[in-house]
Short mmCIF file of C-alpha atoms in Angstrom, two decimals:
data_model
loop_
_atom_site.label_atom_id
_atom_site.label_comp_id
_atom_site.label_asym_id
_atom_site.label_seq_id
_atom_site.Cartn_x
_atom_site.Cartn_y
_atom_site.Cartn_z
CA UNK E 2 206.35 94.10 94.93
CA UNK E 3 204.82 97.95 95.76
CA UNK E 4 203.59 96.94 99.62
CA UNK E 5 203.21 101.04 100.62
CA UNK E 6 200.67 101.21 97.12
CA UNK E 7 198.56 97.96 97.85
CA UNK E 8 198.18 99.24 101.46
CA UNK E 9 197.24 102.66 99.87
CA UNK E 10 194.33 100.69 98.16
CA UNK E 11 193.51 98.75 101.13
CA UNK E 12 193.30 102.23 103.25
CA UNK E 13 191.65 103.73 100.59
CA UNK E 14 188.85 100.60 100.02
CA UNK E 15 187.86 100.47 103.90
CA UNK E 16 187.73 104.68 103.84
CA UNK E 17 184.96 104.29 101.14
CA UNK E 18 183.34 101.44 102.74
CA UNK E 19 181.08 103.29 105.53
CA UNK E 20 180.14 106.59 102.49
CA UNK E 21 178.57 103.90 100.64
CA UNK E 22 176.30 101.70 102.76
CA UNK E 23 174.76 105.25 103.81
CA UNK E 24 173.21 104.82 100.12
CA UNK E 25 172.55 100.92 101.30
CA UNK E 26 171.07 101.23 103.98
CA UNK E 27 168.87 104.45 102.48
CA UNK E 28 168.27 101.83 99.59
CA UNK E 29 166.83 98.89 101.99
CA UNK E 30 164.78 101.71 103.69
CA UNK E 31 163.26 102.62 100.00
CA UNK E 32 163.01 99.40 99.54
CA UNK E 33 160.86 98.74 103.04
CA UNK E 34 158.89 101.96 101.96
CA UNK E 35 157.94 100.66 98.61
CA UNK E 36 154.75 99.36 100.81
CA UNK E 37 155.24 95.72 100.66
CA UNK E 38 152.84 93.06 103.21
CA UNK E 39 155.59 90.40 103.53
CA UNK E 40 159.24 91.46 104.16
CA UNK E 41 160.36 88.98 101.22
CA UNK E 42 158.57 91.42 98.60
CA UNK E 43 161.01 94.39 100.30
CA UNK E 44 164.07 92.14 99.76
CA UNK E 45 162.98 91.09 95.92
CA UNK E 46 163.57 95.57 95.57
CA UNK E 47 166.27 96.11 98.07
CA UNK E 48 168.00 93.21 95.54
CA UNK E 49 167.01 95.19 92.29
CA UNK E 50 167.78 99.17 94.24
CA UNK E 51 171.02 96.95 95.03
CA UNK E 52 171.97 96.26 91.17
CA UNK E 53 170.82 99.84 89.37
CA UNK E 54 172.76 100.66 91.88
CA UNK E 55 176.15 99.05 90.98
CA UNK E 56 175.20 99.96 86.80
CA UNK E 57 174.61 103.24 87.39
CA UNK E 58 178.14 103.75 89.95
CA UNK E 59 180.22 102.98 86.44
CA UNK E 60 178.69 105.69 85.42
CA UNK E 61 178.26 108.67 87.88
CA UNK E 62 178.89 109.76 90.74
CA UNK E 63 177.47 107.79 94.29
CA UNK E 64 174.38 110.00 94.66
CA UNK E 65 173.51 110.22 91.40
CA UNK E 66 173.14 106.90 91.47
CA UNK E 67 171.11 106.64 94.35
CA UNK E 68 169.08 108.94 92.63
CA UNK E 69 168.54 107.70 89.59
CA UNK E 70 168.24 104.24 91.50
CA UNK E 71 165.39 105.29 93.45
CA UNK E 72 163.04 106.89 90.39
CA UNK E 73 164.40 103.31 88.50
CA UNK E 74 162.13 101.34 91.62
CA UNK E 75 159.80 103.79 92.63
CA UNK E 76 158.62 104.72 88.72
CA UNK E 77 157.95 101.26 88.06
CA UNK E 78 156.34 100.21 91.67
CA UNK E 79 154.38 103.49 91.03
CA UNK E 80 153.81 101.95 87.36
CA UNK E 81 152.44 98.67 88.88
CA UNK E 82 150.10 99.71 91.14
CA UNK E 83 147.99 102.59 88.73
CA UNK E 84 148.15 99.61 86.21
CA UNK E 85 146.55 96.94 88.84
CA UNK E 86 144.45 100.12 89.86
CA UNK E 87 142.92 99.99 85.91
CA UNK E 88 143.96 97.08 84.28
CA UNK E 89 143.24 94.28 87.82
CA UNK E 90 146.64 93.21 86.81
CA UNK E 91 149.97 94.04 87.81
CA UNK E 92 153.38 95.07 85.78
CA UNK E 93 154.35 92.02 83.45
CA UNK E 94 157.14 91.55 81.40
CA UNK E 95 155.30 91.51 78.18
CA UNK E 96 154.51 94.94 79.07
CA UNK E 97 157.92 96.00 77.61
CA UNK E 98 156.85 93.63 74.58
CA UNK E 99 153.74 95.74 74.24
CA UNK E 100 154.78 98.92 75.10
CA UNK E 101 153.69 100.47 71.84
CA UNK E 102 150.79 99.22 71.70
CA UNK E 103 150.22 100.37 75.57
CA UNK E 104 150.31 103.61 74.73
CA UNK E 105 146.97 103.78 72.05
CA UNK E 106 144.95 102.18 74.70
CA UNK E 107 142.75 104.18 75.40
CA UNK E 108 141.81 104.71 79.17
CA UNK E 109 145.90 104.01 80.00
CA UNK E 110 147.37 107.50 79.80
CA UNK E 111 144.03 108.35 81.96
CA UNK E 112 145.84 108.74 85.99
CA UNK E 113 143.44 110.99 87.04
CA UNK E 114 142.38 107.79 89.91
CA UNK E 115 146.26 108.73 91.07
CA UNK E 116 145.72 110.78 94.25
CA UNK E 117 142.96 108.25 95.10
CA UNK E 118 145.01 104.98 94.85
CA UNK E 119 145.47 104.50 98.52
CA UNK E 120 148.37 102.19 97.69
CA UNK E 121 150.23 104.58 95.31
CA UNK E 122 149.81 107.86 97.76
CA UNK E 123 151.38 105.84 100.45
CA UNK E 124 154.40 104.48 98.07
CA UNK E 125 154.71 107.80 96.61
CA UNK E 126 154.68 109.29 100.50
CA UNK E 127 157.29 107.29 101.61
CA UNK E 128 159.45 106.60 99.08
CA UNK E 129 159.89 110.90 99.14
CA UNK E 130 160.27 110.93 102.79
CA UNK E 131 163.40 108.66 102.09
CA UNK E 132 164.59 110.95 99.16
CA UNK E 133 164.27 113.50 101.62
CA UNK E 134 166.31 112.42 104.73
CA UNK E 135 168.96 111.78 102.48
CA UNK E 136 169.67 114.61 100.30
CA UNK E 137 169.18 117.01 103.60
CA UNK E 138 171.47 114.30 105.66
CA UNK E 139 174.13 113.24 102.97
CA UNK E 140 174.09 115.03 99.55
CA UNK E 141 176.40 118.53 100.23
CA UNK E 142 177.62 116.79 103.35
CA UNK E 143 179.94 114.11 102.28
CA UNK E 144 181.76 114.66 98.85
CA UNK E 145 181.41 112.81 95.73
CA UNK E 146 184.12 109.52 95.47
CA UNK E 147 184.44 107.70 92.98
CA UNK E 148 183.60 103.86 92.17
CA UNK E 149 185.60 101.43 94.47
CA UNK E 150 186.26 97.55 93.22
CA UNK E 151 185.28 96.71 96.33
CA UNK E 152 181.77 97.58 94.73
CA UNK E 153 182.41 94.58 92.36
CA UNK E 154 180.55 92.27 95.61
CA UNK E 155 177.01 94.50 95.04
CA UNK E 156 175.72 92.61 92.38
CA UNK E 157 176.67 89.14 94.30
CA UNK E 158 174.61 90.97 96.97
CA UNK E 159 171.74 92.15 95.56
CA UNK E 160 171.01 88.75 92.73
CA UNK E 161 171.70 86.56 96.09
CA UNK E 162 169.30 88.45 98.05
CA UNK E 163 166.87 88.20 94.86
CA UNK E 164 167.17 84.23 94.68
CA UNK E 165 166.74 84.01 98.46
CA UNK E 166 163.49 85.69 98.89
CA UNK E 167 162.33 84.58 95.24
CA UNK E 168 162.13 81.28 96.99
CA UNK E 169 159.42 82.78 99.13
CA UNK E 170 157.09 84.71 96.21
CA UNK E 171 154.59 82.27 95.03
CA UNK E 172 151.99 85.05 93.40
CA UNK E 173 148.34 83.96 93.54
CA UNK E 174 147.12 84.23 89.47
CA UNK E 175 143.78 84.78 90.99
CA UNK E 176 144.16 87.46 93.51
CA UNK E 177 146.49 90.00 91.33
CA UNK E 178 146.44 93.20 93.48
CA UNK E 179 147.31 90.92 96.74
CA UNK E 180 150.26 89.81 94.58
CA UNK E 181 151.37 93.08 94.52
CA UNK E 182 151.02 94.11 98.01
CA UNK E 183 152.70 91.20 99.64
CA UNK E 184 155.13 90.64 96.89
CA UNK E 185 155.71 93.66 95.14
CA UNK E 186 155.99 94.65 91.76
CA UNK E 187 159.75 93.60 91.13
CA UNK E 188 158.61 89.71 92.61
CA UNK E 189 156.08 89.72 90.17
CA UNK E 190 157.79 90.41 87.31
CA UNK E 191 160.82 87.80 88.45
CA UNK E 192 158.31 84.97 89.01
CA UNK E 193 158.06 85.28 85.63
CA UNK E 194 161.23 84.64 84.95
CA UNK E 195 162.78 82.46 88.07
CA UNK E 196 160.21 80.08 88.65
CA UNK E 197 160.06 79.39 84.66
CA UNK E 198 164.01 77.73 84.97
CA UNK E 199 162.41 75.11 86.97
CA UNK E 200 159.14 74.39 84.57
CA UNK E 201 159.35 71.38 82.98
CA UNK E 202 157.98 68.60 85.52
CA UNK E 203 160.35 66.74 87.26
CA UNK E 204 159.40 62.40 84.57
CA UNK E 205 158.54 64.93 81.80
CA UNK E 206 158.58 62.26 78.83
CA UNK E 207 156.53 60.44 75.79
CA UNK E 208 155.66 57.44 79.02
CA UNK E 209 153.27 60.68 80.07
CA UNK E 210 150.44 59.62 77.72
CA UNK E 211 150.23 55.72 79.44
CA UNK E 212 148.51 58.14 82.42
CA UNK E 213 146.09 59.43 80.67
CA UNK E 214 143.04 58.81 78.97
CA UNK E 215 142.69 59.02 75.19
CA UNK E 216 139.07 60.86 75.68
CA UNK E 217 136.26 60.53 77.56
CA UNK E 218 133.45 57.83 77.71
CA UNK E 219 130.73 60.18 76.56
CA UNK E 220 129.54 59.59 72.67
CA UNK E 221 126.45 61.85 72.82
CA UNK E 222 125.93 64.45 70.44
CA UNK E 223 122.97 66.84 70.03
CA UNK E 224 120.69 66.24 67.11
CA UNK E 225 121.33 69.13 65.45
CA UNK E 226 124.62 70.76 65.75
CA UNK E 227 124.35 74.54 67.77
CA UNK E 228 125.42 77.23 67.08
CA UNK E 229 127.77 77.99 69.87
CA UNK E 230 128.36 82.27 70.77
CA UNK E 231 130.64 83.15 73.51
CA UNK E 232 129.94 86.43 74.88
CA UNK E 233 132.82 88.20 77.04
CA UNK E 234 131.44 90.79 78.60
CA UNK E 235 134.05 93.72 79.51
CA UNK E 236 134.02 94.39 83.19
CA UNK E 237 130.76 92.95 83.96
CA UNK E 238 128.98 92.76 86.99
CA UNK E 239 125.78 91.59 87.96
CA UNK E 240 123.96 94.08 89.81
CA UNK E 241 121.47 92.44 92.00
CA UNK E 242 125.06 90.87 94.08
CA UNK E 243 126.46 94.15 94.79
CA UNK E 244 127.06 94.46 98.70
CA UNK E 245 127.62 98.20 99.10
CA UNK E 246 127.00 99.73 96.80
CA UNK E 247 122.89 101.15 95.74
CA UNK E 248 122.66 102.23 92.15
CA UNK E 249 118.93 103.49 90.76
CA UNK E 250 117.05 102.59 88.58
CA UNK E 251 118.46 99.09 87.76
CA UNK E 252 121.50 99.23 85.50
CA UNK E 253 120.83 96.05 83.41
CA UNK E 254 117.08 94.70 83.47
CA UNK E 255 117.41 92.84 80.49
CA UNK E 256 119.63 90.38 81.60
CA UNK E 257 118.14 89.84 84.88
CA UNK E 258 115.18 88.85 82.91
CA UNK E 259 118.09 86.69 80.63
CA UNK E 260 118.58 85.01 84.03
CA UNK E 261 115.45 83.32 84.74
CA UNK E 262 114.93 81.97 80.97
CA UNK E 263 119.11 80.67 81.85
CA UNK E 264 121.42 78.78 83.18
CA UNK E 265 124.07 80.71 85.36
CA UNK E 266 125.92 81.10 88.68
CA UNK E 267 128.77 82.90 90.15
CA UNK E 268 132.10 83.07 88.30
CA UNK E 269 135.45 83.08 89.38
CA UNK E 270 138.62 84.93 86.91
CA UNK E 271 142.28 84.96 86.54
CA UNK E 272 142.65 88.56 86.09
CA UNK E 273 142.70 90.31 82.61
CA UNK E 274 140.68 89.95 79.62
CA UNK E 275 143.27 88.07 77.62
CA UNK E 276 143.71 85.57 81.17
CA UNK E 277 140.34 85.12 80.92
CA UNK E 278 139.23 84.13 78.12
CA UNK E 279 142.56 81.54 77.46
CA UNK E 280 141.45 79.41 80.65
CA UNK E 281 137.47 79.18 79.10
CA UNK E 282 139.13 78.85 75.06
CA UNK E 283 141.84 76.28 76.25
CA UNK E 284 139.70 74.84 78.99
CA UNK E 285 143.67 74.84 81.31
CA UNK E 286 143.68 77.04 84.79
CA UNK E 287 146.43 79.75 84.67
CA UNK E 288 147.05 78.29 88.80
CA UNK E 289 148.55 75.20 87.10
CA UNK E 290 151.21 77.57 85.63
CA UNK E 291 153.34 77.76 88.15
CA UNK E 292 154.39 81.62 87.34
CA UNK E 293 151.70 84.93 87.13
CA UNK E 294 151.44 84.51 83.00
CA UNK E 295 150.30 85.94 80.15
CA UNK E 296 149.96 82.45 77.74
CA UNK E 297 148.52 84.44 75.02
CA UNK E 298 151.38 86.59 74.97
CA UNK E 299 153.62 83.36 74.32
CA UNK E 300 151.46 81.07 72.01
CA UNK E 301 153.60 80.72 69.08
CA UNK E 302 152.23 76.89 67.54
CA UNK E 303 148.99 75.30 67.28
CA UNK E 304 147.32 75.53 70.27
CA UNK E 305 144.43 72.93 71.09
CA UNK E 306 141.16 74.61 72.50
CA UNK E 307 137.76 74.24 71.86
CA UNK E 308 137.30 76.25 69.07
CA UNK E 309 140.20 73.64 67.08
CA UNK E 310 137.85 70.87 69.15
CA UNK E 311 134.19 71.77 67.31
CA UNK E 312 135.82 72.54 63.80
CA UNK E 313 136.61 68.52 63.66
CA UNK E 314 132.89 68.17 64.43
CA UNK E 315 132.45 70.80 61.28
CA UNK E 316 131.91 73.93 62.94
CA UNK E 317 133.08 77.24 60.99
CA UNK E 318 135.11 79.05 63.55
CA UNK E 319 135.16 82.91 63.80
CA UNK E 320 136.29 85.85 66.89
CA UNK E 321 135.03 89.37 66.86
CA UNK E 322 136.47 92.27 69.37
CA UNK E 323 136.28 95.76 68.30
CA UNK E 324 140.08 96.78 69.50
CA UNK E 325 143.38 96.43 67.00
CA UNK E 326 144.02 93.02 65.22
CA UNK E 327 147.82 93.00 67.42
CA UNK E 328 146.71 93.58 70.73
CA UNK E 329 147.66 90.73 73.32
CA UNK E 330 148.99 88.69 70.29
CA UNK E 331 145.14 88.19 69.34
CA UNK E 332 145.76 87.22 65.27
CA UNK E 333 148.59 85.27 65.70
CA UNK E 334 146.57 83.27 69.32
CA UNK E 335 143.18 82.73 67.01
CA UNK E 336 145.04 81.85 64.42
CA UNK E 337 146.86 79.00 66.30
CA UNK E 338 143.44 77.74 68.19
CA UNK E 339 141.97 76.91 64.31
CA UNK E 340 139.81 80.44 64.49
CA UNK E 341 139.09 80.77 60.95
CA UNK E 342 138.44 84.93 60.47
CA UNK E 343 139.22 87.04 63.00
CA UNK E 344 137.31 90.43 62.78
CA UNK E 345 138.57 93.34 64.50
CA UNK E 346 138.04 97.78 63.98
CA UNK E 347 139.42 96.96 61.00
CA UNK E 348 137.63 95.69 59.01
CA UNK E 349 134.56 98.03 59.91
CA UNK E 350 136.24 101.28 58.81
CA UNK E 351 132.94 103.20 57.59
CA UNK E 352 131.08 102.23 61.22
CA UNK E 353 130.81 105.20 63.34
CA UNK E 354 132.77 105.06 66.91
CA UNK E 355 131.13 104.95 69.81
CA UNK E 356 133.15 105.36 72.67
CA UNK E 357 136.92 107.02 72.43
CA UNK E 358 138.43 104.85 69.04
CA UNK E 359 135.91 102.17 70.03
CA UNK E 360 133.11 101.12 68.07
CA UNK E 361 129.98 100.19 69.66
CA UNK E 362 128.90 96.52 70.57
CA UNK E 363 126.06 96.26 67.95
CA UNK E 364 128.72 96.16 65.17
CA UNK E 365 129.55 93.82 66.58
CA UNK E 366 126.61 92.10 67.04
CA UNK E 367 124.88 92.71 63.94
CA UNK E 368 128.44 90.83 61.98
CA UNK E 369 127.49 87.89 63.72
CA UNK E 370 124.03 87.54 63.66
CA UNK E 371 124.68 88.00 59.57
CA UNK E 372 126.78 85.47 60.10
CA UNK E 373 125.03 82.83 61.79
CA UNK E 374 121.88 83.76 59.03
CA UNK E 375 123.78 83.14 56.25
CA UNK E 376 125.80 79.95 57.20
CA UNK E 377 124.93 76.76 56.12
CA UNK E 378 126.98 75.59 58.86
CA UNK E 379 127.31 75.36 62.54
CA UNK E 380 128.99 78.45 63.93
CA UNK E 381 131.14 78.77 66.91
CA UNK E 382 131.53 82.51 67.51
CA UNK E 383 134.27 83.78 70.40
CA UNK E 384 133.09 87.65 70.61
CA UNK E 385 134.76 90.10 73.60
CA UNK E 386 132.29 93.34 74.12
CA UNK E 387 134.49 96.95 74.89
CA UNK E 388 132.18 99.76 76.06
CA UNK E 389 132.31 99.13 79.45
CA UNK E 390 136.19 99.49 79.01
CA UNK E 391 137.95 102.44 81.37
CA UNK E 392 138.28 105.48 81.78
CA UNK E 393 134.36 106.08 82.83
CA UNK E 394 134.58 109.65 81.89
CA UNK E 395 131.15 112.12 82.36
CA UNK E 396 131.09 112.78 78.25
CA UNK E 397 130.24 109.45 77.33
CA UNK E 398 127.94 108.75 79.56
CA UNK E 399 124.49 108.63 78.09
CA UNK E 400 121.81 106.97 80.66
CA UNK E 401 121.17 108.87 83.61
CA UNK E 402 122.11 106.45 87.07
CA UNK E 403 121.97 107.29 90.63
CA UNK E 404 124.62 106.23 93.14
CA UNK E 405 124.63 105.08 96.92
CA UNK E 406 127.51 104.44 98.56
CA UNK E 407 130.50 105.28 100.82
CA UNK E 408 132.56 106.19 98.77
CA UNK E 409 133.64 110.14 97.30
CA UNK E 410 131.35 112.31 95.09
CA UNK E 411 134.32 111.49 92.63
CA UNK E 412 134.44 107.83 93.27
CA UNK E 413 129.97 107.63 92.61
CA UNK E 414 130.42 109.80 89.44
CA UNK E 415 132.29 107.40 87.98
CA UNK E 416 129.79 104.63 89.30
CA UNK E 417 127.41 106.12 87.35
CA UNK E 418 129.21 106.90 83.85
CA UNK E 419 129.92 103.38 84.20
CA UNK E 420 126.58 101.15 84.70
CA UNK E 421 125.73 104.24 81.58
CA UNK E 422 127.94 101.80 79.48
CA UNK E 423 126.77 98.57 81.19
CA UNK E 424 123.18 100.01 79.58
CA UNK E 425 125.20 100.30 76.23
CA UNK E 426 126.45 96.94 76.16
CA UNK E 427 123.09 95.34 77.89
CA UNK E 428 121.00 97.17 75.18
CA UNK E 429 122.98 95.54 72.20
CA UNK E 430 123.28 92.48 73.76
CA UNK E 431 119.05 92.34 74.49
CA UNK E 432 119.04 93.17 70.44
CA UNK E 433 120.85 90.33 69.72
CA UNK E 434 119.14 88.15 71.39
CA UNK E 435 116.18 89.02 70.18
CA UNK E 436 117.13 88.65 66.51
CA UNK E 437 119.49 84.90 67.79
CA UNK E 438 115.42 83.51 68.19
CA UNK E 439 114.17 84.02 64.98
CA UNK E 440 116.75 81.76 64.08
CA UNK E 441 116.20 78.17 63.09
CA UNK E 442 118.74 76.82 64.02
CA UNK E 443 119.47 76.17 67.85
CA UNK E 444 122.13 78.90 69.64
CA UNK E 445 123.53 78.49 72.63
CA UNK E 446 124.62 81.94 74.24
CA UNK E 447 127.70 81.76 76.73
CA UNK E 448 127.85 85.29 78.66
CA UNK E 449 130.61 85.34 81.19
CA UNK E 450 132.19 88.73 82.78
CA UNK E 451 136.32 88.89 82.80
CA UNK E 452 137.10 91.19 85.51
CA UNK E 453 135.58 93.66 87.81
CA UNK E 454 135.57 97.71 86.21
CA UNK E 455 138.92 99.32 87.14
CA UNK E 456 137.30 100.84 90.74
CA UNK E 457 138.36 101.56 93.73
CA UNK E 458 134.93 100.97 95.02
CA UNK E 459 134.43 97.85 92.90
CA UNK E 460 137.58 95.67 95.11
CA UNK E 461 135.51 94.00 97.18
CA UNK E 462 132.70 93.02 95.04
CA UNK E 463 134.48 89.43 93.76
CA UNK E 464 130.91 87.85 94.45
CA UNK E 465 129.42 90.17 91.28
CA UNK E 466 131.13 88.45 88.83
CA UNK E 467 128.77 85.56 86.62
CA UNK E 468 128.23 83.48 83.40
CA UNK E 469 124.79 82.76 81.74
CA UNK E 470 124.44 79.56 79.13
CA UNK E 471 121.02 80.66 77.04
CA UNK E 472 119.44 78.19 75.30
CA UNK E 473 117.62 79.81 72.13
CA UNK E 474 115.37 76.84 71.86
CA UNK E 475 114.58 76.39 75.48
CA UNK E 476 116.51 72.98 76.05
CA UNK E 477 118.69 73.62 78.12
CA UNK E 478 117.44 73.60 82.36
CA UNK E 479 117.54 77.03 83.66
CA UNK E 480 118.19 78.37 87.21
CA UNK E 481 120.75 78.40 89.70
CA UNK E 482 124.06 76.24 88.48
CA UNK E 483 126.82 75.83 91.13
CA UNK E 484 129.41 78.25 90.86
CA UNK E 485 132.11 77.63 88.71
CA UNK E 486 135.73 78.71 87.82
CA UNK E 487 136.12 80.07 83.63
CA UNK E 488 138.68 77.35 82.82
CA UNK E 489 135.91 75.15 83.72
CA UNK E 490 132.77 77.40 81.63
CA UNK E 491 133.64 75.03 78.38
CA UNK E 492 133.18 71.72 79.83
CA UNK E 493 130.46 72.97 81.50
CA UNK E 494 128.84 74.04 77.93
CA UNK E 495 129.65 70.83 75.84
CA UNK E 496 128.52 68.66 78.97
CA UNK E 497 124.90 70.37 79.20
CA UNK E 498 124.20 70.19 75.66
CA UNK E 499 125.30 66.79 75.46
CA UNK E 500 128.25 66.71 73.27
CA UNK E 501 130.78 64.24 73.40
CA UNK E 502 133.61 64.88 75.85
CA UNK E 503 137.36 65.48 75.55
CA UNK E 504 139.74 63.79 77.74
CA UNK E 505 140.44 66.97 79.63
CA UNK E 506 137.11 67.66 80.68
CA UNK E 507 136.52 64.26 83.08
CA UNK E 508 140.42 66.08 84.18
CA UNK E 509 138.92 69.30 84.60
CA UNK E 510 135.48 68.09 86.60
CA UNK E 511 137.39 66.32 89.17
CA UNK E 512 139.22 69.40 92.36
CA UNK E 513 141.96 66.35 93.11
CA UNK E 514 143.38 67.20 89.75
CA UNK E 515 145.59 69.67 90.39
CA UNK E 516 149.34 67.71 89.78
CA UNK E 517 147.99 66.80 86.51
CA UNK E 518 147.07 70.13 85.07
CA UNK E 519 150.06 71.38 85.96
CA UNK E 520 151.88 68.88 84.01
CA UNK E 521 148.61 69.00 80.67
CA UNK E 522 149.83 72.76 81.31
CA UNK E 523 153.66 72.47 80.43
CA UNK E 524 152.71 69.48 77.62
CA UNK E 525 150.70 71.46 76.02
CA UNK E 526 152.18 75.17 76.67
CA UNK E 527 156.00 74.83 76.48
CA UNK E 528 156.28 70.76 75.75
CA UNK E 529 155.89 68.08 72.96
CA UNK E 530 152.35 68.14 73.14
CA UNK E 531 152.17 64.21 74.05
CA UNK E 532 148.98 64.22 75.61
CA UNK E 533 146.84 66.70 72.31
CA UNK E 534 144.13 63.69 72.30
CA UNK E 535 142.64 65.05 75.35
CA UNK E 536 141.54 67.56 73.53
CA UNK E 537 140.80 66.65 70.31
CA UNK E 538 136.86 64.02 69.46
#
C-alpha cells in the first residue's frame, strides 16, 4: 500500500477545505440576504444553495460555481417576489409546467413596478452586496481549485439542511405574501413535495364511509329550478370598504345599488383565481390540504362539484372565460367537473378585442344571456371576468378617476387606471343584470371576488373582498349576510335557495370539522373517492 500517496491525498483534502468553506460561508450570508422573516426559510435556501454549488462544481471551478448558484438563488427568489406582487401567489411547481403559457399572459412581462416592490429591492440590494464582497475578497486572491472528493458530503449537507428546516415550514394558503416573507421561494416550492410525501391520512380505507352521513336531511327543493350564474369578479374590490384610498367619482355605483337588492358579505379567499374557482365549485377548502397546491393543475379524473350535483337535477352547465382554453388546465378541469361546454376567446374569433388580447366582458355576458334565453332547461353558468386584470396601463384607461392616497404618483396613476377597469366590468355586469331581469325563469347571480388587485397599495385592503347574491325575482332575503370563505359560497347558495343539501354542506357549515375536511379532500382529490356520496343528491 502506498502510504505516501494516501497521505498526500489527505493533505490535499485538508488544504482544500478552508478554501471551499469560504464559498459555503458566503452562501449562508446570501441565504440571509434573500429576505426571510424566520431562520427556517433561510436554511431551506441555504440547503438549496449548497446543492446547486455542488452540482455546478462537478463541471466548473468553485468561483464560477458560486456565481451560478448566486444567479439561481437570487433569480428564483426575485421571480417569486415579482409574481406574488403581480398575481398574488408565489412561484409554484406548476409554473415550470406552464412556462410557455405564462409568457403569453398579458402583464407577466410588465415588471415596471419592480423598483417599487420593497421586498424585491432589498433582496436585490443585499444579495448584490454579498456577491461584490465575495468577489473583492476572493476572486483574484485565491487560485482556482479543482473538485475534491471531500465535497461529496455537500449533497448530504444540503439535503439534510432542507429536510431539517422543512419540518418547520407551514405555508398558509390564505396569506400568500406572508408565505413568501416567512418561508422564501424555495420553502414554498419544497412544501409541495415534502408535505405531499406523507399526505395519506392515517387510517385511510374504505371503512371511512361509515363515519360520514350519506346526504343531508334536507329534502327541500325550489318550486321551479332557477338558473344559476356564478360570476368570478377578477381583482374586484368593494370601494366602499377601502381604508387608505379615496377615489372620485365612485368607481362602482351600480354594484353599490345592487347591494341593496342582494344578499352580500365580506369574503376570505385562498389567493389566485384558479384556487378561488376550485373552492367555490368543490366546497373543499385548500387549507385542508397539507401543502400549498393548485388543484386545477392536478385534476385528471371525474371531480364531484356543484355543476355535477346540479346536473343530477336536470341542469345544463357551461363555463365562460375570455382567456385561452388550456390556461390553468381549465379545459380538462371543467370537463371532469361535469361542465358540458367551455367557451373561451377561441369561440369568438370575430369579436373586438378590448384590452390587449382580452375580450370585453360584454362578449361573455351576451353569450350567457343568449343561452339563458333560448334554453328550456335550467342553466348553470360559471363565468370569469377579465378586464380588471393587470397591468393597469394608462393607454387602456377609458374612464377618469382622481385618487387621493399616501402612495407615489405612479401608484396613484395605476390605481386610477385600475378603477377605470372596474367601471368597464361594472357597466357590462349592469347590462347583463338588466337582461336577466327580463327572463321568465328566476335567475340567481352569485358574484364574488377572487383576490386583491396586484398593487402594493392594496395589500392591506383584504376587508374589501366581497360576495353578492342577487335574485332576479326578489325571492331571497336582502342585506348584510355573514362573512364567508369561498368554499362556503355554494353551501350558502343552496341553503338560501331551498335546494336539497349535500352531505358536504353540513360538514362545511361546522367549523369544528377541520379533520373531516382534510380526510374528505384527500379522498376526493387523490384517493379512491369513497366519500363521493357526500357530493350527490
